[in-house]
Amino acid sequence: MLNYVARRLLLLVPTLLGIMLLNFIIVQAAPGGPVDQLIWQLKHTGVGATARVGGSSAMEASGSSGGNAAGESKGARGVDPVLLKQLEVQFGLDKPLHERFFKMMKNYILFDFGDSFYRDRTVVELVKDKLPVSISLGLWSTLFIYLISIPLGIKKAVKDGSRFDIWSSLAVVIGYAVPGFLFAVLLVVLFAGGSYFNIFPLRGIVSDNWEELSYFGKALDYLWHMALPVTALVIGGFAGLTMLTKNSFMDEIHKQYIVTARAKGLTERAILIKHAFRNAMLIVVAGFPQAFISIFFTGSLLIEVIFSLDGLGLLGFEAALSRDYPVMFGTLYFYTLLGLVMNIVSDVTLMFIDPRIDFEKREG
């Protein structure tokens, strides 16, 4: 196992490098970089926009623009080339692409992600501030999805073809067909002051007076705020795991060793718990890290937007819109690294659950 983990960790480096390089090229090829963003702000809000990046010299340059000079990008037309050059230097865009990429990766290896272009804070500080929200959503949602999906999937497998299986399949089909963010909108309309009831809050993860509450009050306030977004994620995510559990158990309970156990007179409960459960749950349990990462990275983005939860998904989305390169690539590096590590954790978990699985022999 140690040799397998070591090889996977070594493969992590070129994989991470390739993913970052591909995204770097795509982002650089996209129109509307950070300079264009600042130029747009200059044209619409005046000198104040440059104060955020260039200080007094940037103001002087902006004030000297005569409107006749043409920049390199469409958004920069009519802006003094001196200002454009200063902005490029300020953003680090005055160097060739390959130099910028390798410098960025060298800093990232040392976990130096730089400062945001627009927020006057380091990327690490921004991620630390947003991380608790995304982790809360990911952990609670994954926990409830497993608590609902595994018992439901097992019961559907045992009662395959029964009325329970048919009626519960309706809920599964709805879960497949309707995305989680639409359930979120429905929950807002019904329970968060949309059109009917105003029971749950619509903004933030805790109330403004959270620090003044007792320990028990803080816990209740936190759960009160998390109820609707977690419910939306659970409703949108339980269907796949339920069917995976059912199909896994259906496959196991028709194998020969289960038939033999029945012939020996064992009860169905004993057969399910002592024989079928361990083998059937291999793929389900081993997939927990990957399921958490999936919800953590992608599933919660629109939920964060709808419920005004200031998490990593919303941070990355806003950074992409504003072309805040340090935040964009910093969060991408964090996401990718964590995702690759979780893939290794999934494999190791699978080998611990069932020692018969040997990835080293398969690779050989």
JSON list of C-alpha atoms in Angstrom, two decimals, residues 77-285:
[
{"chain": "A", "resi": 77, "resn": "ARG", "atom": "CA", "xyz": [-8.92, 52.66, -26.03]},
{"chain": "A", "resi": 78, "resn": "GLY", "atom": "CA", "xyz": [-8.74, 56.33, -25.22]},
{"chain": "A", "resi": 79, "resn": "VAL", "atom": "CA", "xyz": [-6.62, 55.81, -22.09]},
{"chain": "A", "resi": 80, "resn": "ASP", "atom": "CA", "xyz": [-3.12, 57.15, -21.58]},
{"chain": "A", "resi": 81, "resn": "PRO", "atom": "CA", "xyz": [-0.47, 54.47, -22.38]},
{"chain": "A", "resi": 82, "resn": "VAL", "atom": "CA", "xyz": [1.41, 55.52, -19.24]},
{"chain": "A", "resi": 83, "resn": "LEU", "atom": "CA", "xyz": [-1.54, 54.48, -17.12]},
{"chain": "A", "resi": 84, "resn": "LEU", "atom": "CA", "xyz": [-1.90, 51.22, -19.06]},
{"chain": "A", "resi": 85, "resn": "LYS", "atom": "CA", "xyz": [1.75, 50.40, -18.52]},
{"chain": "A", "resi": 86, "resn": "GLN", "atom": "CA", "xyz": [1.51, 51.17, -14.83]},
{"chain": "A", "resi": 87, "resn": "LEU", "atom": "CA", "xyz": [-1.53, 48.95, -14.46]},
{"chain": "A", "resi": 88, "resn": "GLU", "atom": "CA", "xyz": [0.20, 46.10, -16.27]},
{"chain": "A", "resi": 89, "resn": "VAL", "atom": "CA", "xyz": [3.18, 46.39, -13.94]},
{"chain": "A", "resi": 90, "resn": "GLN", "atom": "CA", "xyz": [0.88, 46.63, -10.93]},
{"chain": "A", "resi": 91, "resn": "PHE", "atom": "CA", "xyz": [-0.92, 43.43, -11.95]},
{"chain": "A", "resi": 92, "resn": "GLY", "atom": "CA", "xyz": [2.27, 41.66, -13.03]},
{"chain": "A", "resi": 93, "resn": "LEU", "atom": "CA", "xyz": [1.07, 41.44, -16.64]},
{"chain": "A", "resi": 94, "resn": "ASP", "atom": "CA", "xyz": [4.18, 43.07, -18.11]},
{"chain": "A", "resi": 95, "resn": "LYS", "atom": "CA", "xyz": [6.07, 39.76, -18.25]},
{"chain": "A", "resi": 96, "resn": "PRO", "atom": "CA", "xyz": [5.73, 36.93, -20.81]},
{"chain": "A", "resi": 97, "resn": "LEU", "atom": "CA", "xyz": [3.12, 34.28, -20.15]},
{"chain": "A", "resi": 98, "resn": "HIS", "atom": "CA", "xyz": [5.58, 31.48, -19.41]},
{"chain": "A", "resi": 99, "resn": "GLU", "atom": "CA", "xyz": [7.45, 33.60, -16.85]},
{"chain": "A", "resi": 100, "resn": "ARG", "atom": "CA", "xyz": [4.22, 34.51, -15.10]},
{"chain": "A", "resi": 101, "resn": "PHE", "atom": "CA", "xyz": [3.05, 30.90, -15.00]},
{"chain": "A", "resi": 102, "resn": "PHE", "atom": "CA", "xyz": [6.25, 29.43, -13.59]},
{"chain": "A", "resi": 103, "resn": "LYS", "atom": "CA", "xyz": [6.58, 32.25, -11.08]},
{"chain": "A", "resi": 104, "resn": "MET", "atom": "CA", "xyz": [3.01, 31.64, -9.97]},
{"chain": "A", "resi": 105, "resn": "MET", "atom": "CA", "xyz": [3.57, 27.88, -9.57]},
{"chain": "A", "resi": 106, "resn": "LYS", "atom": "CA", "xyz": [6.83, 28.47, -7.68]},
{"chain": "A", "resi": 107, "resn": "ASN", "atom": "CA", "xyz": [4.98, 30.69, -5.22]},
{"chain": "A", "resi": 108, "resn": "TYR", "atom": "CA", "xyz": [2.08, 28.25, -4.95]},
{"chain": "A", "resi": 109, "resn": "ILE", "atom": "CA", "xyz": [4.41, 25.39, -4.02]},
{"chain": "A", "resi": 110, "resn": "LEU", "atom": "CA", "xyz": [5.43, 27.55, -1.06]},
{"chain": "A", "resi": 111, "resn": "PHE", "atom": "CA", "xyz": [1.72, 28.33, -0.46]},
{"chain": "A", "resi": 112, "resn": "ASP", "atom": "CA", "xyz": [2.31, 31.98, -1.28]},
{"chain": "A", "resi": 113, "resn": "PHE", "atom": "CA", "xyz": [-0.87, 32.92, -3.16]},
{"chain": "A", "resi": 114, "resn": "GLY", "atom": "CA", "xyz": [-0.32, 36.68, -3.22]},
{"chain": "A", "resi": 115, "resn": "ASP", "atom": "CA", "xyz": [-2.87, 39.45, -2.74]},
{"chain": "A", "resi": 116, "resn": "SER", "atom": "CA", "xyz": [-6.24, 40.00, -4.33]},
{"chain": "A", "resi": 117, "resn": "PHE", "atom": "CA", "xyz": [-6.31, 42.65, -7.05]},
{"chain": "A", "resi": 118, "resn": "TYR", "atom": "CA", "xyz": [-9.44, 44.32, -5.71]},
{"chain": "A", "resi": 119, "resn": "ARG", "atom": "CA", "xyz": [-10.03, 43.36, -2.06]},
{"chain": "A", "resi": 120, "resn": "ASP", "atom": "CA", "xyz": [-6.81, 44.68, -0.44]},
{"chain": "A", "resi": 121, "resn": "ARG", "atom": "CA", "xyz": [-6.33, 41.33, 1.34]},
{"chain": "A", "resi": 122, "resn": "THR", "atom": "CA", "xyz": [-4.22, 38.23, 0.80]},
{"chain": "A", "resi": 123, "resn": "VAL", "atom": "CA", "xyz": [-5.76, 35.21, -0.91]},
{"chain": "A", "resi": 124, "resn": "VAL", "atom": "CA", "xyz": [-5.01, 33.08, 2.16]},
{"chain": "A", "resi": 125, "resn": "GLU", "atom": "CA", "xyz": [-6.96, 35.47, 4.39]},
{"chain": "A", "resi": 126, "resn": "LEU", "atom": "CA", "xyz": [-9.93, 35.42, 2.00]},
{"chain": "A", "resi": 127, "resn": "VAL", "atom": "CA", "xyz": [-9.92, 31.61, 1.81]},
{"chain": "A", "resi": 128, "resn": "LYS", "atom": "CA", "xyz": [-9.69, 31.31, 5.61]},
{"chain": "A", "resi": 129, "resn": "ASP", "atom": "CA", "xyz": [-12.67, 33.64, 6.00]},
{"chain": "A", "resi": 130, "resn": "LYS", "atom": "CA", "xyz": [-14.82, 31.78, 3.47]},
{"chain": "A", "resi": 131, "resn": "LEU", "atom": "CA", "xyz": [-13.74, 28.22, 4.30]},
{"chain": "A", "resi": 132, "resn": "PRO", "atom": "CA", "xyz": [-15.97, 27.64, 7.38]},
{"chain": "A", "resi": 133, "resn": "VAL", "atom": "CA", "xyz": [-19.12, 28.36, 5.36]},
{"chain": "A", "resi": 134, "resn": "SER", "atom": "CA", "xyz": [-18.26, 25.92, 2.57]},
{"chain": "A", "resi": 135, "resn": "ILE", "atom": "CA", "xyz": [-17.05, 23.23, 4.97]},
{"chain": "A", "resi": 136, "resn": "SER", "atom": "CA", "xyz": [-20.26, 23.55, 6.99]},
{"chain": "A", "resi": 137, "resn": "LEU", "atom": "CA", "xyz": [-22.40, 23.12, 3.89]},
{"chain": "A", "resi": 138, "resn": "GLY", "atom": "CA", "xyz": [-20.30, 20.23, 2.60]},
{"chain": "A", "resi": 139, "resn": "LEU", "atom": "CA", "xyz": [-20.12, 18.28, 5.86]},
{"chain": "A", "resi": 140, "resn": "TRP", "atom": "CA", "xyz": [-23.76, 18.64, 6.88]},
{"chain": "A", "resi": 141, "resn": "SER", "atom": "CA", "xyz": [-25.06, 17.95, 3.39]},
{"chain": "A", "resi": 142, "resn": "THR", "atom": "CA", "xyz": [-22.85, 14.89, 2.86]},
{"chain": "A", "resi": 143, "resn": "LEU", "atom": "CA", "xyz": [-23.74, 13.53, 6.32]},
{"chain": "A", "resi": 144, "resn": "PHE", "atom": "CA", "xyz": [-27.50, 13.81, 5.77]},
{"chain": "A", "resi": 145, "resn": "ILE", "atom": "CA", "xyz": [-27.28, 12.49, 2.22]},
{"chain": "A", "resi": 146, "resn": "TYR", "atom": "CA", "xyz": [-25.56, 9.33, 3.51]},
{"chain": "A", "resi": 147, "resn": "LEU", "atom": "CA", "xyz": [-27.93, 8.99, 6.48]},
{"chain": "A", "resi": 148, "resn": "ILE", "atom": "CA", "xyz": [-30.92, 9.11, 4.13]},
{"chain": "A", "resi": 149, "resn": "SER", "atom": "CA", "xyz": [-29.59, 7.37, 1.03]},
{"chain": "A", "resi": 150, "resn": "ILE", "atom": "CA", "xyz": [-28.00, 4.26, 2.56]},
{"chain": "A", "resi": 151, "resn": "PRO", "atom": "CA", "xyz": [-31.03, 3.03, 4.58]},
{"chain": "A", "resi": 152, "resn": "LEU", "atom": "CA", "xyz": [-33.36, 3.99, 1.72]},
{"chain": "A", "resi": 153, "resn": "GLY", "atom": "CA", "xyz": [-31.21, 2.21, -0.86]},
{"chain": "A", "resi": 154, "resn": "ILE", "atom": "CA", "xyz": [-30.96, -0.94, 1.28]},
{"chain": "A", "resi": 155, "resn": "LYS", "atom": "CA", "xyz": [-34.73, -1.05, 1.84]},
{"chain": "A", "resi": 156, "resn": "LYS", "atom": "CA", "xyz": [-35.39, -0.51, -1.87]},
{"chain": "A", "resi": 157, "resn": "ALA", "atom": "CA", "xyz": [-33.07, -3.43, -2.68]},
{"chain": "A", "resi": 158, "resn": "VAL", "atom": "CA", "xyz": [-34.72, -5.72, -0.13]},
{"chain": "A", "resi": 159, "resn": "LYS", "atom": "CA", "xyz": [-38.23, -4.73, -1.24]},
{"chain": "A", "resi": 160, "resn": "ASP", "atom": "CA", "xyz": [-37.45, -4.54, -4.94]},
{"chain": "A", "resi": 161, "resn": "GLY", "atom": "CA", "xyz": [-40.65, -4.36, -6.99]},
{"chain": "A", "resi": 162, "resn": "SER", "atom": "CA", "xyz": [-42.88, -3.66, -3.99]},
{"chain": "A", "resi": 163, "resn": "ARG", "atom": "CA", "xyz": [-45.13, -0.63, -3.52]},
{"chain": "A", "resi": 164, "resn": "PHE", "atom": "CA", "xyz": [-42.50, 0.97, -1.29]},
{"chain": "A", "resi": 165, "resn": "ASP", "atom": "CA", "xyz": [-39.89, 0.59, -4.03]},
{"chain": "A", "resi": 166, "resn": "ILE", "atom": "CA", "xyz": [-42.21, 2.10, -6.64]},
{"chain": "A", "resi": 167, "resn": "TRP", "atom": "CA", "xyz": [-43.34, 5.08, -4.53]},
{"chain": "A", "resi": 168, "resn": "SER", "atom": "CA", "xyz": [-39.84, 5.83, -3.23]},
{"chain": "A", "resi": 169, "resn": "SER", "atom": "CA", "xyz": [-38.57, 5.70, -6.81]},
{"chain": "A", "resi": 170, "resn": "LEU", "atom": "CA", "xyz": [-40.83, 8.70, -7.50]},
{"chain": "A", "resi": 171, "resn": "ALA", "atom": "CA", "xyz": [-38.87, 10.74, -4.94]},
{"chain": "A", "resi": 172, "resn": "VAL", "atom": "CA", "xyz": [-35.61, 9.51, -6.48]},
{"chain": "A", "resi": 173, "resn": "VAL", "atom": "CA", "xyz": [-36.75, 10.53, -9.98]},
{"chain": "A", "resi": 174, "resn": "ILE", "atom": "CA", "xyz": [-37.69, 14.00, -8.71]},
{"chain": "A", "resi": 175, "resn": "GLY", "atom": "CA", "xyz": [-34.29, 14.26, -7.02]},
{"chain": "A", "resi": 176, "resn": "TYR", "atom": "CA", "xyz": [-32.61, 13.36, -10.31]},
{"chain": "A", "resi": 177, "resn": "ALA", "atom": "CA", "xyz": [-34.74, 15.65, -12.45]},
{"chain": "A", "resi": 178, "resn": "VAL", "atom": "CA", "xyz": [-34.83, 18.85, -10.38]},
{"chain": "A", "resi": 179, "resn": "PRO", "atom": "CA", "xyz": [-31.50, 20.53, -9.55]},
{"chain": "A", "resi": 180, "resn": "GLY", "atom": "CA", "xyz": [-30.78, 21.54, -5.98]},
{"chain": "A", "resi": 181, "resn": "PHE", "atom": "CA", "xyz": [-30.83, 25.28, -6.68]},
{"chain": "A", "resi": 182, "resn": "LEU", "atom": "CA", "xyz": [-34.46, 25.05, -7.89]},
{"chain": "A", "resi": 183, "resn": "PHE", "atom": "CA", "xyz": [-35.38, 23.37, -4.62]},
{"chain": "A", "resi": 184, "resn": "ALA", "atom": "CA", "xyz": [-33.54, 26.21, -2.91]},
{"chain": "A", "resi": 185, "resn": "VAL", "atom": "CA", "xyz": [-35.69, 28.78, -4.71]},
{"chain": "A", "resi": 186, "resn": "LEU", "atom": "CA", "xyz": [-38.82, 26.84, -3.74]},
{"chain": "A", "resi": 187, "resn": "LEU", "atom": "CA", "xyz": [-37.73, 26.72, -0.10]},
{"chain": "A", "resi": 188, "resn": "VAL", "atom": "CA", "xyz": [-37.11, 30.47, -0.14]},
{"chain": "A", "resi": 189, "resn": "VAL", "atom": "CA", "xyz": [-40.58, 31.11, -1.58]},
{"chain": "A", "resi": 190, "resn": "LEU", "atom": "CA", "xyz": [-42.26, 28.83, 0.95]},
{"chain": "A", "resi": 191, "resn": "PHE", "atom": "CA", "xyz": [-40.31, 29.34, 4.18]},
{"chain": "A", "resi": 192, "resn": "ALA", "atom": "CA", "xyz": [-38.02, 32.39, 3.95]},
{"chain": "A", "resi": 193, "resn": "GLY", "atom": "CA", "xyz": [-40.41, 35.25, 3.40]},
{"chain": "A", "resi": 194, "resn": "GLY", "atom": "CA", "xyz": [-40.85, 34.72, -0.33]},
{"chain": "A", "resi": 195, "resn": "SER", "atom": "CA", "xyz": [-44.64, 34.45, -0.61]},
{"chain": "A", "resi": 196, "resn": "TYR", "atom": "CA", "xyz": [-45.91, 32.31, 2.26]},
{"chain": "A", "resi": 197, "resn": "PHE", "atom": "CA", "xyz": [-44.06, 31.83, 5.55]},
{"chain": "A", "resi": 198, "resn": "ASN", "atom": "CA", "xyz": [-41.15, 33.76, 7.05]},
{"chain": "A", "resi": 199, "resn": "ILE", "atom": "CA", "xyz": [-39.72, 31.07, 9.34]},
{"chain": "A", "resi": 200, "resn": "PHE", "atom": "CA", "xyz": [-36.07, 30.81, 8.31]},
{"chain": "A", "resi": 201, "resn": "PRO", "atom": "CA", "xyz": [-33.45, 33.52, 7.63]},
{"chain": "A", "resi": 202, "resn": "LEU", "atom": "CA", "xyz": [-32.34, 34.24, 4.10]},
{"chain": "A", "resi": 203, "resn": "ARG", "atom": "CA", "xyz": [-28.89, 35.71, 4.70]},
{"chain": "A", "resi": 204, "resn": "GLY", "atom": "CA", "xyz": [-25.69, 34.58, 6.38]},
{"chain": "A", "resi": 205, "resn": "ILE", "atom": "CA", "xyz": [-24.68, 31.59, 8.45]},
{"chain": "A", "resi": 206, "resn": "VAL", "atom": "CA", "xyz": [-25.36, 33.22, 11.84]},
{"chain": "A", "resi": 207, "resn": "SER", "atom": "CA", "xyz": [-27.33, 36.22, 13.13]},
{"chain": "A", "resi": 208, "resn": "ASP", "atom": "CA", "xyz": [-25.81, 39.65, 13.75]},
{"chain": "A", "resi": 209, "resn": "ASN", "atom": "CA", "xyz": [-26.13, 39.20, 17.53]},
{"chain": "A", "resi": 210, "resn": "TRP", "atom": "CA", "xyz": [-24.59, 35.72, 17.51]},
{"chain": "A", "resi": 211, "resn": "GLU", "atom": "CA", "xyz": [-21.74, 36.71, 19.84]},
{"chain": "A", "resi": 212, "resn": "GLU", "atom": "CA", "xyz": [-24.23, 37.85, 22.47]},
{"chain": "A", "resi": 213, "resn": "LEU", "atom": "CA", "xyz": [-26.08, 34.51, 22.56]},
{"chain": "A", "resi": 214, "resn": "SER", "atom": "CA", "xyz": [-25.48, 31.67, 25.00]},
{"chain": "A", "resi": 215, "resn": "TYR", "atom": "CA", "xyz": [-23.67, 28.53, 23.85]},
{"chain": "A", "resi": 216, "resn": "PHE", "atom": "CA", "xyz": [-26.97, 26.73, 23.34]},
{"chain": "A", "resi": 217, "resn": "GLY", "atom": "CA", "xyz": [-28.42, 29.80, 21.62]},
{"chain": "A", "resi": 218, "resn": "LYS", "atom": "CA", "xyz": [-25.44, 29.97, 19.26]},
{"chain": "A", "resi": 219, "resn": "ALA", "atom": "CA", "xyz": [-25.93, 26.32, 18.29]},
{"chain": "A", "resi": 220, "resn": "LEU", "atom": "CA", "xyz": [-29.64, 26.83, 17.64]},
{"chain": "A", "resi": 221, "resn": "ASP", "atom": "CA", "xyz": [-29.00, 30.02, 15.66]},
{"chain": "A", "resi": 222, "resn": "TYR", "atom": "CA", "xyz": [-26.39, 28.26, 13.51]},
{"chain": "A", "resi": 223, "resn": "LEU", "atom": "CA", "xyz": [-28.70, 25.30, 12.79]},
{"chain": "A", "resi": 224, "resn": "TRP", "atom": "CA", "xyz": [-31.56, 27.71, 12.09]},
{"chain": "A", "resi": 225, "resn": "HIS", "atom": "CA", "xyz": [-29.50, 29.42, 9.38]},
{"chain": "A", "resi": 226, "resn": "MET", "atom": "CA", "xyz": [-28.19, 26.15, 7.91]},
{"chain": "A", "resi": 227, "resn": "ALA", "atom": "CA", "xyz": [-31.56, 24.39, 7.69]},
{"chain": "A", "resi": 228, "resn": "LEU", "atom": "CA", "xyz": [-32.72, 25.59, 4.27]},
{"chain": "A", "resi": 229, "resn": "PRO", "atom": "CA", "xyz": [-29.41, 25.50, 2.33]},
{"chain": "A", "resi": 230, "resn": "VAL", "atom": "CA", "xyz": [-28.55, 22.04, 3.67]},
{"chain": "A", "resi": 231, "resn": "THR", "atom": "CA", "xyz": [-32.07, 20.79, 2.87]},
{"chain": "A", "resi": 232, "resn": "ALA", "atom": "CA", "xyz": [-31.73, 22.06, -0.71]},
{"chain": "A", "resi": 233, "resn": "LEU", "atom": "CA", "xyz": [-28.38, 20.31, -1.15]},
{"chain": "A", "resi": 234, "resn": "VAL", "atom": "CA", "xyz": [-29.67, 17.06, 0.39]},
{"chain": "A", "resi": 235, "resn": "ILE", "atom": "CA", "xyz": [-32.80, 16.99, -1.79]},
{"chain": "A", "resi": 236, "resn": "GLY", "atom": "CA", "xyz": [-30.70, 17.65, -4.87]},
{"chain": "A", "resi": 237, "resn": "GLY", "atom": "CA", "xyz": [-28.03, 15.06, -4.01]},
{"chain": "A", "resi": 238, "resn": "PHE", "atom": "CA", "xyz": [-29.57, 12.01, -2.36]},
{"chain": "A", "resi": 239, "resn": "ALA", "atom": "CA", "xyz": [-30.93, 10.36, -5.52]},
{"chain": "A", "resi": 240, "resn": "GLY", "atom": "CA", "xyz": [-27.64, 9.19, -7.02]},
{"chain": "A", "resi": 241, "resn": "LEU", "atom": "CA", "xyz": [-26.33, 7.65, -3.80]},
{"chain": "A", "resi": 242, "resn": "THR", "atom": "CA", "xyz": [-29.68, 5.95, -3.13]},
{"chain": "A", "resi": 243, "resn": "MET", "atom": "CA", "xyz": [-29.62, 4.17, -6.48]},
{"chain": "A", "resi": 244, "resn": "LEU", "atom": "CA", "xyz": [-25.93, 3.33, -6.11]},
{"chain": "A", "resi": 245, "resn": "THR", "atom": "CA", "xyz": [-26.68, 1.70, -2.74]},
{"chain": "A", "resi": 246, "resn": "LYS", "atom": "CA", "xyz": [-29.70, -0.17, -4.10]},
{"chain": "A", "resi": 247, "resn": "ASN", "atom": "CA", "xyz": [-27.87, -1.50, -7.15]},
{"chain": "A", "resi": 248, "resn": "SER", "atom": "CA", "xyz": [-24.87, -2.51, -5.05]},
{"chain": "A", "resi": 249, "resn": "PHE", "atom": "CA", "xyz": [-27.07, -4.47, -2.64]},
{"chain": "A", "resi": 250, "resn": "MET", "atom": "CA", "xyz": [-29.11, -5.98, -5.48]},
{"chain": "A", "resi": 251, "resn": "ASP", "atom": "CA", "xyz": [-25.90, -7.25, -7.00]},
{"chain": "A", "resi": 252, "resn": "GLU", "atom": "CA", "xyz": [-24.72, -8.79, -3.71]},
{"chain": "A", "resi": 253, "resn": "ILE", "atom": "CA", "xyz": [-27.94, -10.45, -2.54]},
{"chain": "A", "resi": 254, "resn": "HIS", "atom": "CA", "xyz": [-28.15, -12.47, -5.76]},
{"chain": "A", "resi": 255, "resn": "LYS", "atom": "CA", "xyz": [-24.63, -13.89, -5.48]},
{"chain": "A", "resi": 256, "resn": "GLN", "atom": "CA", "xyz": [-23.95, -17.53, -4.64]},
{"chain": "A", "resi": 257, "resn": "TYR", "atom": "CA", "xyz": [-22.61, -16.96, -1.12]},
{"chain": "A", "resi": 258, "resn": "ILE", "atom": "CA", "xyz": [-25.91, -15.27, -0.15]},
{"chain": "A", "resi": 259, "resn": "VAL", "atom": "CA", "xyz": [-27.86, -18.22, -1.59]},
{"chain": "A", "resi": 260, "resn": "THR", "atom": "CA", "xyz": [-25.66, -20.56, 0.45]},
{"chain": "A", "resi": 261, "resn": "ALA", "atom": "CA", "xyz": [-26.27, -18.51, 3.62]},
{"chain": "A", "resi": 262, "resn": "ARG", "atom": "CA", "xyz": [-30.02, -18.74, 3.08]},
{"chain": "A", "resi": 263, "resn": "ALA", "atom": "CA", "xyz": [-29.74, -22.50, 2.56]},
{"chain": "A", "resi": 264, "resn": "LYS", "atom": "CA", "xyz": [-28.02, -22.77, 5.94]},
{"chain": "A", "resi": 265, "resn": "GLY", "atom": "CA", "xyz": [-31.09, -21.25, 7.58]},
{"chain": "A", "resi": 266, "resn": "LEU", "atom": "CA", "xyz": [-29.75, -17.78, 8.41]},
{"chain": "A", "resi": 267, "resn": "THR", "atom": "CA", "xyz": [-32.33, -15.02, 8.79]},
{"chain": "A", "resi": 268, "resn": "GLU", "atom": "CA", "xyz": [-32.55, -12.26, 6.19]},
{"chain": "A", "resi": 269, "resn": "ARG", "atom": "CA", "xyz": [-31.40, -9.74, 8.78]},
{"chain": "A", "resi": 270, "resn": "ALA", "atom": "CA", "xyz": [-28.29, -11.77, 9.59]},
{"chain": "A", "resi": 271, "resn": "ILE", "atom": "CA", "xyz": [-27.56, -12.27, 5.90]},
{"chain": "A", "resi": 272, "resn": "LEU", "atom": "CA", "xyz": [-27.82, -8.56, 5.16]},
{"chain": "A", "resi": 273, "resn": "ILE", "atom": "CA", "xyz": [-25.79, -7.38, 8.16]},
{"chain": "A", "resi": 274, "resn": "LYS", "atom": "CA", "xyz": [-23.10, -10.09, 8.39]},
{"chain": "A", "resi": 275, "resn": "HIS", "atom": "CA", "xyz": [-22.62, -10.96, 4.73]},
{"chain": "A", "resi": 276, "resn": "ALA", "atom": "CA", "xyz": [-24.06, -8.57, 2.14]},
{"chain": "A", "resi": 277, "resn": "PHE", "atom": "CA", "xyz": [-23.55, -5.26, 3.95]},
{"chain": "A", "resi": 278, "resn": "ARG", "atom": "CA", "xyz": [-19.75, -5.20, 3.99]},
{"chain": "A", "resi": 279, "resn": "ASN", "atom": "CA", "xyz": [-19.31, -6.06, 0.32]},
{"chain": "A", "resi": 280, "resn": "ALA", "atom": "CA", "xyz": [-22.19, -3.92, -0.89]},
{"chain": "A", "resi": 281, "resn": "MET", "atom": "CA", "xyz": [-21.01, -0.86, 1.04]},
{"chain": "A", "resi": 282, "resn": "LEU", "atom": "CA", "xyz": [-17.46, -0.91, -0.32]},
{"chain": "A", "resi": 283, "resn": "ILE", "atom": "CA", "xyz": [-18.08, 1.47, -3.19]},
{"chain": "A", "resi": 284, "resn": "VAL", "atom": "CA", "xyz": [-20.48, 3.62, -1.14]},
{"chain": "A", "resi": 285, "resn": "VAL", "atom": "CA", "xyz": [-18.15, 4.17, 1.84]}
]
